CSV table of C-alpha atoms in Angstrom, one decimal:
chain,number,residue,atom,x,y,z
A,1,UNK,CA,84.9,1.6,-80.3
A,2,UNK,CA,87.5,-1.4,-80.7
A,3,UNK,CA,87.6,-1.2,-77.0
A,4,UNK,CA,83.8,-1.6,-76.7
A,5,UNK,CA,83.9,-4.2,-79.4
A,6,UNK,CA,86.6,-6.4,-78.1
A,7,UNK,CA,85.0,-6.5,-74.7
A,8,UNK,CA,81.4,-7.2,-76.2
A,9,UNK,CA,83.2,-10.2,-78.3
A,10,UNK,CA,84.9,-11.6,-75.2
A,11,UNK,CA,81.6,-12.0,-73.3
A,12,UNK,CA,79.3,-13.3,-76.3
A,13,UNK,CA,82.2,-15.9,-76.4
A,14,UNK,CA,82.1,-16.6,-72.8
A,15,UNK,CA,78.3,-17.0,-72.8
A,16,UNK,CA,78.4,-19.2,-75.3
A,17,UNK,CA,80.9,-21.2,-73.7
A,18,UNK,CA,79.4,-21.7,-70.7
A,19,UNK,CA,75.9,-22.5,-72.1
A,20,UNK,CA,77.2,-25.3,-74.3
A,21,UNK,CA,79.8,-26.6,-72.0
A,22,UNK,CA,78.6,-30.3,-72.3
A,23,UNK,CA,78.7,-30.1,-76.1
A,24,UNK,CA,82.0,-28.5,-75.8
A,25,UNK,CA,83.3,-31.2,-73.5
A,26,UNK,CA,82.1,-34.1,-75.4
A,27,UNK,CA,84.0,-32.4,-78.6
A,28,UNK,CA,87.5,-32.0,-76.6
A,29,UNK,CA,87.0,-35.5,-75.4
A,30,UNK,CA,86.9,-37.0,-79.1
A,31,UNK,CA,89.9,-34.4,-80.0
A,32,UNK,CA,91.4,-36.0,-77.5
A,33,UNK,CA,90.8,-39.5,-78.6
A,34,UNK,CA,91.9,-38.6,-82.2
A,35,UNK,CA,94.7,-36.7,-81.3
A,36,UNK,CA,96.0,-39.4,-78.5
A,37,UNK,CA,98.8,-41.3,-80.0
A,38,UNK,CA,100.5,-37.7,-81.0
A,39,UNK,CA,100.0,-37.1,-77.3
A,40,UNK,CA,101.9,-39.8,-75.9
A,41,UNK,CA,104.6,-39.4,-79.0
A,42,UNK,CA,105.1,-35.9,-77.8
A,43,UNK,CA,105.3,-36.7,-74.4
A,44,UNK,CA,107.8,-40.0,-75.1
A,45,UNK,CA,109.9,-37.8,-77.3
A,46,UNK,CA,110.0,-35.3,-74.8
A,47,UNK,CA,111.4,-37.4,-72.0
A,48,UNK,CA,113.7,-39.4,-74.8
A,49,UNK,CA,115.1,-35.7,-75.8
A,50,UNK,CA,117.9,-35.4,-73.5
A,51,UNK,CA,119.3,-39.5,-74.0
A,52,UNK,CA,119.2,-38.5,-77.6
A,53,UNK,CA,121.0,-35.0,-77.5
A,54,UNK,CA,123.6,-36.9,-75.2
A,55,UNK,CA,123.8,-40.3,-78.0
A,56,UNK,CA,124.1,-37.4,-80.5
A,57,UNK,CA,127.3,-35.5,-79.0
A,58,UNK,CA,128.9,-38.2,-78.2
A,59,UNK,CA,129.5,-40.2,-81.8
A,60,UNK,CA,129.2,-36.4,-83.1
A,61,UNK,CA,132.5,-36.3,-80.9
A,62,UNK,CA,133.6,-39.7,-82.0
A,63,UNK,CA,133.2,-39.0,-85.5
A,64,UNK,CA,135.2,-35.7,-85.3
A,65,UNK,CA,137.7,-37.4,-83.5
A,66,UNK,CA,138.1,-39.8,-86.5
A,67,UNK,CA,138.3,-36.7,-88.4
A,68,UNK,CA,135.0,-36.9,-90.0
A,69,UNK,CA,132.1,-34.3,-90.2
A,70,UNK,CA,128.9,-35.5,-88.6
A,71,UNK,CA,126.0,-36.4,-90.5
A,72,UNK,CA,122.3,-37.8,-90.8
A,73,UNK,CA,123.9,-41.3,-89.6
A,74,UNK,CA,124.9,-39.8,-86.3
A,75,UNK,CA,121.1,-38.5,-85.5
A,76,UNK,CA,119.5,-41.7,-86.6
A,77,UNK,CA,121.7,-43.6,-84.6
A,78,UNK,CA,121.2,-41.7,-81.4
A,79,UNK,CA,117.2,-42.0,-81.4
A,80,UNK,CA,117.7,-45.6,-82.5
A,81,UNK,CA,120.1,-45.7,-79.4
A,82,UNK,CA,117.7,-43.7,-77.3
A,83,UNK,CA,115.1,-45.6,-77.9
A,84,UNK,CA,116.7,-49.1,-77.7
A,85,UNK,CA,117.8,-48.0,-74.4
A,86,UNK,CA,114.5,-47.0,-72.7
A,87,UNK,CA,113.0,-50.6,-73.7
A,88,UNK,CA,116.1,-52.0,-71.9
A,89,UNK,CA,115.4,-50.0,-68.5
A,90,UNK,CA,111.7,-51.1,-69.1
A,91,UNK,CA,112.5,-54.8,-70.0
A,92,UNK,CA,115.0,-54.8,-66.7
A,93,UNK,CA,112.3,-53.3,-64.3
A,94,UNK,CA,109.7,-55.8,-65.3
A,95,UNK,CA,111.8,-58.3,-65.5
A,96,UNK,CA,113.4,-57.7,-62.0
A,97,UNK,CA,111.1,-56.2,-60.0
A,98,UNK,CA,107.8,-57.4,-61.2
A,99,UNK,CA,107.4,-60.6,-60.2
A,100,UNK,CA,109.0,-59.8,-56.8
A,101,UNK,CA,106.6,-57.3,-56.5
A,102,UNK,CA,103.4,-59.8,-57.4
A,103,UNK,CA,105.5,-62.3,-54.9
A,104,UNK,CA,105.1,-59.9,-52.3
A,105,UNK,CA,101.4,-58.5,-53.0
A,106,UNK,CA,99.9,-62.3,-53.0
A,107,UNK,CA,102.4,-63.6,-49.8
A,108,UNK,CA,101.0,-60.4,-48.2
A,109,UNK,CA,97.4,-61.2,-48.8
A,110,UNK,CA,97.9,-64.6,-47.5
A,111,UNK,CA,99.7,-64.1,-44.4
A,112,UNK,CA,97.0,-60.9,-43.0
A,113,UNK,CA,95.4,-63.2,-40.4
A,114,UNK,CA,98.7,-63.8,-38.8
A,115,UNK,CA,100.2,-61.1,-39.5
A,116,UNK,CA,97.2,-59.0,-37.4
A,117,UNK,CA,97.7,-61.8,-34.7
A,118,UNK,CA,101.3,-61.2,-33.9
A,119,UNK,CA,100.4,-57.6,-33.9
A,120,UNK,CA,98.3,-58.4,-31.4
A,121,UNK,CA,100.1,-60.3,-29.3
A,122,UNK,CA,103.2,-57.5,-29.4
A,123,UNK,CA,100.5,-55.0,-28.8
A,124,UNK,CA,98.8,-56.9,-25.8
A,125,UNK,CA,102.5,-57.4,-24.1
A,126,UNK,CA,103.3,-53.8,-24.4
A,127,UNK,CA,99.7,-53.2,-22.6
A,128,UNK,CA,101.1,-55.3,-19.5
A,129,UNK,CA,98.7,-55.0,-17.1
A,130,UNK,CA,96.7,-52.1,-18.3
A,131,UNK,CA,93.5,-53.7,-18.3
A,132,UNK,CA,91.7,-50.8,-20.4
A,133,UNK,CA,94.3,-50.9,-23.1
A,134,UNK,CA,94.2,-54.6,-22.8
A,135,UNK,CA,90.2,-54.9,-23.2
A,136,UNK,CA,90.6,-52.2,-26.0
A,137,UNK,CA,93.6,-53.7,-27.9
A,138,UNK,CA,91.4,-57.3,-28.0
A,139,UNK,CA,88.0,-55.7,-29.0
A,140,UNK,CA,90.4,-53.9,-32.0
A,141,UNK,CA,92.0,-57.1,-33.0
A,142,UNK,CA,88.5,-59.4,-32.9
A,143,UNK,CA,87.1,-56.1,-34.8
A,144,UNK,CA,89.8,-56.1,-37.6
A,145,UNK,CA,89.9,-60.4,-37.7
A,146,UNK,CA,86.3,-60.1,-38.6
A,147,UNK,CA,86.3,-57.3,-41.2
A,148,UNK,CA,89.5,-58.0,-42.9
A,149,UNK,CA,88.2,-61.2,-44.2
A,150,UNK,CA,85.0,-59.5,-45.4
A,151,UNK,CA,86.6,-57.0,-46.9
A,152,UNK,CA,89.2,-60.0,-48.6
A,153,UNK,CA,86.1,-61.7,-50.3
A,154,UNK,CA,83.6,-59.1,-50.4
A,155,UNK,CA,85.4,-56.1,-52.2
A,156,UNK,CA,88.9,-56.9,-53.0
A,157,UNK,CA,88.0,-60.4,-55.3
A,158,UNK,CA,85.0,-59.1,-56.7
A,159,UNK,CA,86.7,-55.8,-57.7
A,160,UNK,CA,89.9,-58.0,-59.4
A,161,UNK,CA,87.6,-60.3,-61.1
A,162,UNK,CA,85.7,-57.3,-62.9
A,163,UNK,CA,88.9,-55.9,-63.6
A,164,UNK,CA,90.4,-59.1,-65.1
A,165,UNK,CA,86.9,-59.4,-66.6
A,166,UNK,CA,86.7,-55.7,-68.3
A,167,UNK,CA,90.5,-56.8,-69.8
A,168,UNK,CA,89.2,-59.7,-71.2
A,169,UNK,CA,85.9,-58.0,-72.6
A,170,UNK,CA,86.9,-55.0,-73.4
A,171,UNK,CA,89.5,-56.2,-76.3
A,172,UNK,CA,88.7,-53.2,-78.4
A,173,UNK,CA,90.1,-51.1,-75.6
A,174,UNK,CA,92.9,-53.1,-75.3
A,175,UNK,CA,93.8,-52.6,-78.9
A,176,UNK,CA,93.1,-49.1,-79.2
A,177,UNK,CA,95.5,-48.7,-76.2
A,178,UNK,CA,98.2,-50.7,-78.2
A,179,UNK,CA,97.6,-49.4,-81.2
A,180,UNK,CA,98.1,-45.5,-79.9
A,181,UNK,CA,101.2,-46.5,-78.1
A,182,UNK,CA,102.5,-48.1,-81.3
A,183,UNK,CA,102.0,-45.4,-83.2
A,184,UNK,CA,102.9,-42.9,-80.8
A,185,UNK,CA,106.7,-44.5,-80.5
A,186,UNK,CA,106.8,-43.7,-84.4
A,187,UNK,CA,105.5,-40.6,-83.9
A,188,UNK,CA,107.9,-40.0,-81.4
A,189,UNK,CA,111.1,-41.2,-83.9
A,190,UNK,CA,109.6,-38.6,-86.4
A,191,UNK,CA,109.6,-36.0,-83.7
A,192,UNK,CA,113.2,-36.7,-82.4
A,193,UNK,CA,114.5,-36.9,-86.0
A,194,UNK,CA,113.0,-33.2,-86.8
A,195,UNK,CA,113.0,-31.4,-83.7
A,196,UNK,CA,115.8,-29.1,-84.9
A,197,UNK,CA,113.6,-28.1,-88.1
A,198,UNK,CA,110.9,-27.8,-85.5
A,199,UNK,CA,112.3,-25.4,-83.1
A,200,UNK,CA,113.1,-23.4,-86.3
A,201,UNK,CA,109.7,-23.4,-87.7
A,202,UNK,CA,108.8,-22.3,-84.6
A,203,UNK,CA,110.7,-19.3,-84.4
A,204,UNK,CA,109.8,-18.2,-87.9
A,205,UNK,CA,105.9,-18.2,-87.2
A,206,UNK,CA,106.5,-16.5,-83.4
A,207,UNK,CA,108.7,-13.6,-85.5
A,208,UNK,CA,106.3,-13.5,-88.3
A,209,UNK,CA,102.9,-13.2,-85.7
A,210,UNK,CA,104.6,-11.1,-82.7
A,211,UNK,CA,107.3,-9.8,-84.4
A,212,UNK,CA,111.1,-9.6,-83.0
A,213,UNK,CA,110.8,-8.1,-80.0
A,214,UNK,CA,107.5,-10.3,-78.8
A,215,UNK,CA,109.5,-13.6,-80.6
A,216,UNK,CA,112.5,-13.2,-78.4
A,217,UNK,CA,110.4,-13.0,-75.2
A,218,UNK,CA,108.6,-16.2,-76.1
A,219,UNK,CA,111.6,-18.2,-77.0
A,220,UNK,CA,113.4,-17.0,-73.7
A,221,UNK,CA,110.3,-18.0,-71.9
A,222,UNK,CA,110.0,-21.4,-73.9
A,223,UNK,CA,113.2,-22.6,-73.2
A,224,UNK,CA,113.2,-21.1,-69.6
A,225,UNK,CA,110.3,-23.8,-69.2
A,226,UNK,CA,112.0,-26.5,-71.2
A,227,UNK,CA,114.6,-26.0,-68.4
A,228,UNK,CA,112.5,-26.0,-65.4
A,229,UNK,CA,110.6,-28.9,-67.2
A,230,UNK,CA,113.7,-31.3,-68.1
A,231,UNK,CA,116.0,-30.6,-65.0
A,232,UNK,CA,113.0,-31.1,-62.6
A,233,UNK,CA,111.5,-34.2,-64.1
A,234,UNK,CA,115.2,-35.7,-65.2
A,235,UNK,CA,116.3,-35.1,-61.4
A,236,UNK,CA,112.9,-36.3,-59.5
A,237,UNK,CA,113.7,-39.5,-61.4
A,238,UNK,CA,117.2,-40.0,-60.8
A,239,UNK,CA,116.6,-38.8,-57.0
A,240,UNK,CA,113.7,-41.0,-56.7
A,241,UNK,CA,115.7,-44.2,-58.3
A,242,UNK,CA,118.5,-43.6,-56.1
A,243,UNK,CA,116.9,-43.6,-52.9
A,244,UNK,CA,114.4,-46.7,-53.8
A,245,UNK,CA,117.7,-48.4,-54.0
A,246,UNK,CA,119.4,-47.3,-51.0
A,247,UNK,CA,116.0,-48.6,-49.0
A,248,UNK,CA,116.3,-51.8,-50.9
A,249,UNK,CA,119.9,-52.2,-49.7
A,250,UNK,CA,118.7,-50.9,-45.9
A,251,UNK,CA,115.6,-53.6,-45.8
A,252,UNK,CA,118.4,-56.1,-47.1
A,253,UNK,CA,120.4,-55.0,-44.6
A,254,UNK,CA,118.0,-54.7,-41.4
A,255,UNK,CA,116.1,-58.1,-42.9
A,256,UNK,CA,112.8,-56.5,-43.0
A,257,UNK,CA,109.8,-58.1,-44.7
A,258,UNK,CA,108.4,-56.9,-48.2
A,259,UNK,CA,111.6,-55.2,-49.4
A,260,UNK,CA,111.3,-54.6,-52.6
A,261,UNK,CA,107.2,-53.8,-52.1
A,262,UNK,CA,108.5,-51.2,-49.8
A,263,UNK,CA,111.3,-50.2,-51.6
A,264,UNK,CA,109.1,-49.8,-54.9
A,265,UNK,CA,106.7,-47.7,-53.1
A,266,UNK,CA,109.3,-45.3,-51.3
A,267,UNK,CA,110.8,-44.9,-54.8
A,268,UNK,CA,107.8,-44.0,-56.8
A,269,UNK,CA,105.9,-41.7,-53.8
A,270,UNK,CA,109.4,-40.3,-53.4
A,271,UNK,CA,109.0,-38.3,-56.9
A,272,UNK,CA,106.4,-36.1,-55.6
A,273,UNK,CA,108.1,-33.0,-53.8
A,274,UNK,CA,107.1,-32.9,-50.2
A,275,UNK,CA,104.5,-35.1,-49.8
A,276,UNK,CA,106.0,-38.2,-51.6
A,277,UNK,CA,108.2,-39.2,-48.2
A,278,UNK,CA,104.9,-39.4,-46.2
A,279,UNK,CA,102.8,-40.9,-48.7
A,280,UNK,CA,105.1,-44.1,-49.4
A,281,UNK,CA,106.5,-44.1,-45.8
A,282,UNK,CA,103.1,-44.1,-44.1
A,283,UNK,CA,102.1,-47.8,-45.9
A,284,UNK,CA,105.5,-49.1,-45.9
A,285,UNK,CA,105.1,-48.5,-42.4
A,286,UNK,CA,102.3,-50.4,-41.8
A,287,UNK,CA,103.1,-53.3,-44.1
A,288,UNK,CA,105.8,-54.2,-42.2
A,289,UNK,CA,104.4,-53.5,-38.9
A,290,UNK,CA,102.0,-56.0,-39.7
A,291,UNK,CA,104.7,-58.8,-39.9
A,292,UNK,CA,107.6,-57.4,-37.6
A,293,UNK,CA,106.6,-54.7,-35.3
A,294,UNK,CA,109.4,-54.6,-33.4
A,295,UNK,CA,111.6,-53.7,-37.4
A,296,UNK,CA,108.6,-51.3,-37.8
A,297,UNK,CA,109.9,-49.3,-35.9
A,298,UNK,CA,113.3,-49.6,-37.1
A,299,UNK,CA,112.3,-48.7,-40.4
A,300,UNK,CA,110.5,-45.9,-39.4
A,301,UNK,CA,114.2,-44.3,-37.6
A,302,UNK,CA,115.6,-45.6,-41.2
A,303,UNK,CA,113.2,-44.4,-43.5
A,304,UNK,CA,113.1,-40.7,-41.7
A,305,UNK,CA,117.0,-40.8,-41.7
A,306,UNK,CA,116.9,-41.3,-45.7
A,307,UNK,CA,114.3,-38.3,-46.5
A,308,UNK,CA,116.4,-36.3,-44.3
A,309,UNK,CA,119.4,-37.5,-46.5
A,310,UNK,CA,117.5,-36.4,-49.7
A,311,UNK,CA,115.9,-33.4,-48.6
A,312,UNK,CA,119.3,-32.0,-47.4
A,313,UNK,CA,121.8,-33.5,-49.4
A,314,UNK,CA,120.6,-35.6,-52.3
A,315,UNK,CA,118.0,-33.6,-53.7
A,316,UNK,CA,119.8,-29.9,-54.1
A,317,UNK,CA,123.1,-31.8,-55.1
A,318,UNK,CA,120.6,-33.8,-58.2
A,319,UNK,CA,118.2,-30.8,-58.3
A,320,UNK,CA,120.0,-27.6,-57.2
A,321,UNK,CA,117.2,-24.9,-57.3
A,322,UNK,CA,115.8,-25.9,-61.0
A,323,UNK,CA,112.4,-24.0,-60.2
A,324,UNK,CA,113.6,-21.4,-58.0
A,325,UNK,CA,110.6,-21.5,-56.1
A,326,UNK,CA,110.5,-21.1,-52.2
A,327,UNK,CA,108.9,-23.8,-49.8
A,328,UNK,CA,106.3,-22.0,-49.3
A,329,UNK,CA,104.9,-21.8,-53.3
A,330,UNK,CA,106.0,-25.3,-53.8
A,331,UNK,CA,103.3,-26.4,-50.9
A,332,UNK,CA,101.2,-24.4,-52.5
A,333,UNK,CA,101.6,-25.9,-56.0
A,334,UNK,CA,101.5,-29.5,-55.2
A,335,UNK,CA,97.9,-28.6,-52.9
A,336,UNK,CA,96.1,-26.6,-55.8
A,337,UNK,CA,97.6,-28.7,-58.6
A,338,UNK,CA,97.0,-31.6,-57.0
A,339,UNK,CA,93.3,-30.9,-56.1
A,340,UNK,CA,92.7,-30.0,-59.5
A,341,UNK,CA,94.3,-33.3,-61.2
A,342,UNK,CA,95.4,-35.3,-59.1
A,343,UNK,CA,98.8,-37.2,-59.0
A,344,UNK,CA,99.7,-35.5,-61.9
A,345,UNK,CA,98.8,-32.1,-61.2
A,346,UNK,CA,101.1,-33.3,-58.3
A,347,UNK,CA,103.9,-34.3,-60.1
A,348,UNK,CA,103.9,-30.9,-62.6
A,349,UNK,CA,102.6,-28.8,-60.6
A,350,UNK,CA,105.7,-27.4,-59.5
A,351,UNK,CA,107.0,-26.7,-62.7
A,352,UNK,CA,103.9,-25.4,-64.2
A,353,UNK,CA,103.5,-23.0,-61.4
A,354,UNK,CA,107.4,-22.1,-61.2
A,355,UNK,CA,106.8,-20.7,-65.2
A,356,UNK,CA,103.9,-19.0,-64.4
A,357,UNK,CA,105.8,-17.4,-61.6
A,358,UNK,CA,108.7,-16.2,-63.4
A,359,UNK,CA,106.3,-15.1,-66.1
A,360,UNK,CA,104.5,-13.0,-63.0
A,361,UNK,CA,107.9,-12.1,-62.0
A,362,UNK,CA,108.9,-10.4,-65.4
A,363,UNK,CA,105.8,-8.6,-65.8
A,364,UNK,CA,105.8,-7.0,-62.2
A,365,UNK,CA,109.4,-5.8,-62.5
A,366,UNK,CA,108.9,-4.6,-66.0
A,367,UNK,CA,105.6,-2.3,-64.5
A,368,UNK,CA,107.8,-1.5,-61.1
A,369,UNK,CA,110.8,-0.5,-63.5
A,370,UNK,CA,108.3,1.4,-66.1
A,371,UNK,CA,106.5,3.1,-63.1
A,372,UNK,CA,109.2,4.1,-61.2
A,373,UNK,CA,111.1,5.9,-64.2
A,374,UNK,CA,107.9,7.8,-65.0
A,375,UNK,CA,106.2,8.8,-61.5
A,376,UNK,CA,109.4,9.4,-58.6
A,377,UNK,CA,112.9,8.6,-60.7
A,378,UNK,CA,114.7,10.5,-57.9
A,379,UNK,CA,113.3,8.5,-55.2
A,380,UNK,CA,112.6,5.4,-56.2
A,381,UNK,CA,115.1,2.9,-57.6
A,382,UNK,CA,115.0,-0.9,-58.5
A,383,UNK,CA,117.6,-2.9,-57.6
A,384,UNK,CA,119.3,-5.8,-59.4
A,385,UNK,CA,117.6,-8.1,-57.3
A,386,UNK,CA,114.3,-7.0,-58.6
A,387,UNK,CA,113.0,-5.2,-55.3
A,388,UNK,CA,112.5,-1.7,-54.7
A,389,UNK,CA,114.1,0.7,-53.0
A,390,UNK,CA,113.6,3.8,-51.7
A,391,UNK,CA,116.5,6.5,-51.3
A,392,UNK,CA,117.4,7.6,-47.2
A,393,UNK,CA,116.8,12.0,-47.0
């Protein structure tokens, strides 16, 4: 009967859900608006965790030193410290980079028509005396010289003056965007300052719902995820700052055009796993063949030298094997997350789907284990590695 009942629930539920999915969506979308400045404080605290618990042991060890006990000073310093020192990597990338990187976007869309004209001419004297390539090559080029232009004052203006225009008119946008970033850096101070009353309050309601047993499961898995979660997003950052820098230094180096465009966009593609190499290397690519074919190509040796560098060094020596995942589910990952949400379904897709795996993984050698001890105990053994083995005659 509770069997039948259960069941009959579930699908009365579904129904409903299904048949009122627009209401239902419209209702998550206001949650959503209400709840949005927790949101980002949850998600600002969450990156901020690990530059506070660092602040915190160190003047924890200070104070010690000095043969003093830590106290409440010491954790509001650190998220005062934390804090303080994100707005300084902020204020130093927009300070540094930004306005080289605007430099480079408008010098980029003034110099296209000449740009596409030396490309020509370096493509027309690598034709020689191909007269098909040639004739092809020129109709491409008049093609290109005709459309780009268009495209320039027929889609690319139009589309920044409505943008400029929807900033300017839609100020109540503007300042509900402010205001839930404002209060969801306080918000965030709150849930640094009372994260270690949180975790515990967590624990007690887990024990008290599931019990011990189902409590300890869930914490193990929680802070198996907290793991996967910090060390892979932590790393993907450090990996992709350092090698946006060591392309800065190579276009520096090799005097190509657009560096730190280039550099900027092999640094932030370079944080998606796999696909982020061919995604920023593809348009840098271009960009600079545009200008300098002949150090288009040279980049393209450089830029495949570097991935190879992080794929093979960089990355496992910053990463190790955080997810534990083989290739073959991290492609996998990044292709279903991604189609679902996008970039960021690419970006945490891989550790999403590595914490569903390892919950698949527990649950399939607990059954194999349980199974195995009840059906064939003489036969049938499971190793340490979590595979199964069965014993020679």
């Amino acid at each position: 009967m509770l069997a039948f009942f259960g069941a009959a629930a579930l699908s009365i539920s579904f129904y409903f859900i299904l048949s009122n999915a627009a209401s239902i969506g419209a209702g998550l979308n206001v949650l959503k608006g209400v709840l949005a400045p927790f949101i980002i404080g949850a998600v600002i605290a969450y990156l901020l965790k690990p530059v506070c618990n660092f602040f915190e042991r160190k003047l924890s060890d200070l104070r010690r030193n000095k043969g003093k006990a830590p106290g409440k000073g010491v954790e509001a310093l650190s998220i005062v410290l934390s804090l303080v020192s994100a707005l300084a990597v902020i204020c130093i990338l927009l300070v540094l980079v930004l306005p080289t990187l605007v430099e480079s976007i408008q010098s980029l869309l003034l110099q296209i028509p000449d740009a596409l004209q030396r490309l020509t001419n370096w493509l027309l004297q690598l034709a020689g005396n191909n007269e098909t390539l040639y004739n092809y090559i020129t109709n491409l080029s008049e093609s290109a010289a005709q459309s780009i232009p268009e495209w320039l004052t027929d889609t690319l203006l139009p589309a920044l003056e409505t943008l400029i225009g929807s900033v300017f008119t839609g100020v109540s946008s503007v300042i509900t965007l402010a205001k839930n970033i404002l209060v969801g850096v306080i918000a965030a101070v709150y849930i640094l300052g009372n994260r270690k009353r949180f975790a515990v309050q967590a624990k007690k309601l887990s024990y008290s719902v599931l019990g011990g047993k189902w409590s300890r499961r869930l914490t193990n898995e929680v802070r198996y995820a907290d793991r996967v979660f910090g060390g892979f997003i932590t790393g993907r950052v450090i990996d992709s700052l350092i090698i946006g820098l060591i392309c800065f230094a190579g276009t520096l180096i090799f005097r190509m055009p657009y560096g730190v465009l280039v550099s900027v966009i092999v640094g932030v593609t370079n944080i998606i796993p796999f696909f982020g190499p061919f995604i920023g290397g593809i348009p840098s690519f271009l960009l600079i063949l545009m200008t300098a074919p002949a150090k288009a190509v040279i980049f393209l040796i450089f830029i495949v030298v570097l991935q190879q560098f992080d794929g093979n060094f960089l990355g496992p020596k910053i990463l190790g094997n955080v997810t534990g995942l083989s290739g073959f589910w991290v492609l996998f990952s990044i292709m279903v997350f991604g189609g679902l949400f996008g970039f960021p379904g690419m970006l945490l897709g891989v550790p999403v789907f590595a914490v569903i795996y390892d919950i698949i993984r527990k649950l399939v050698n607990k059954g194999v284990a349980r199974r195995s001890a009840k059906e064939a105990p003489a036969e049938t053994v499971v190793c340490e590695n979590n595979e199964i083995e069965g014993e020679k005659p």
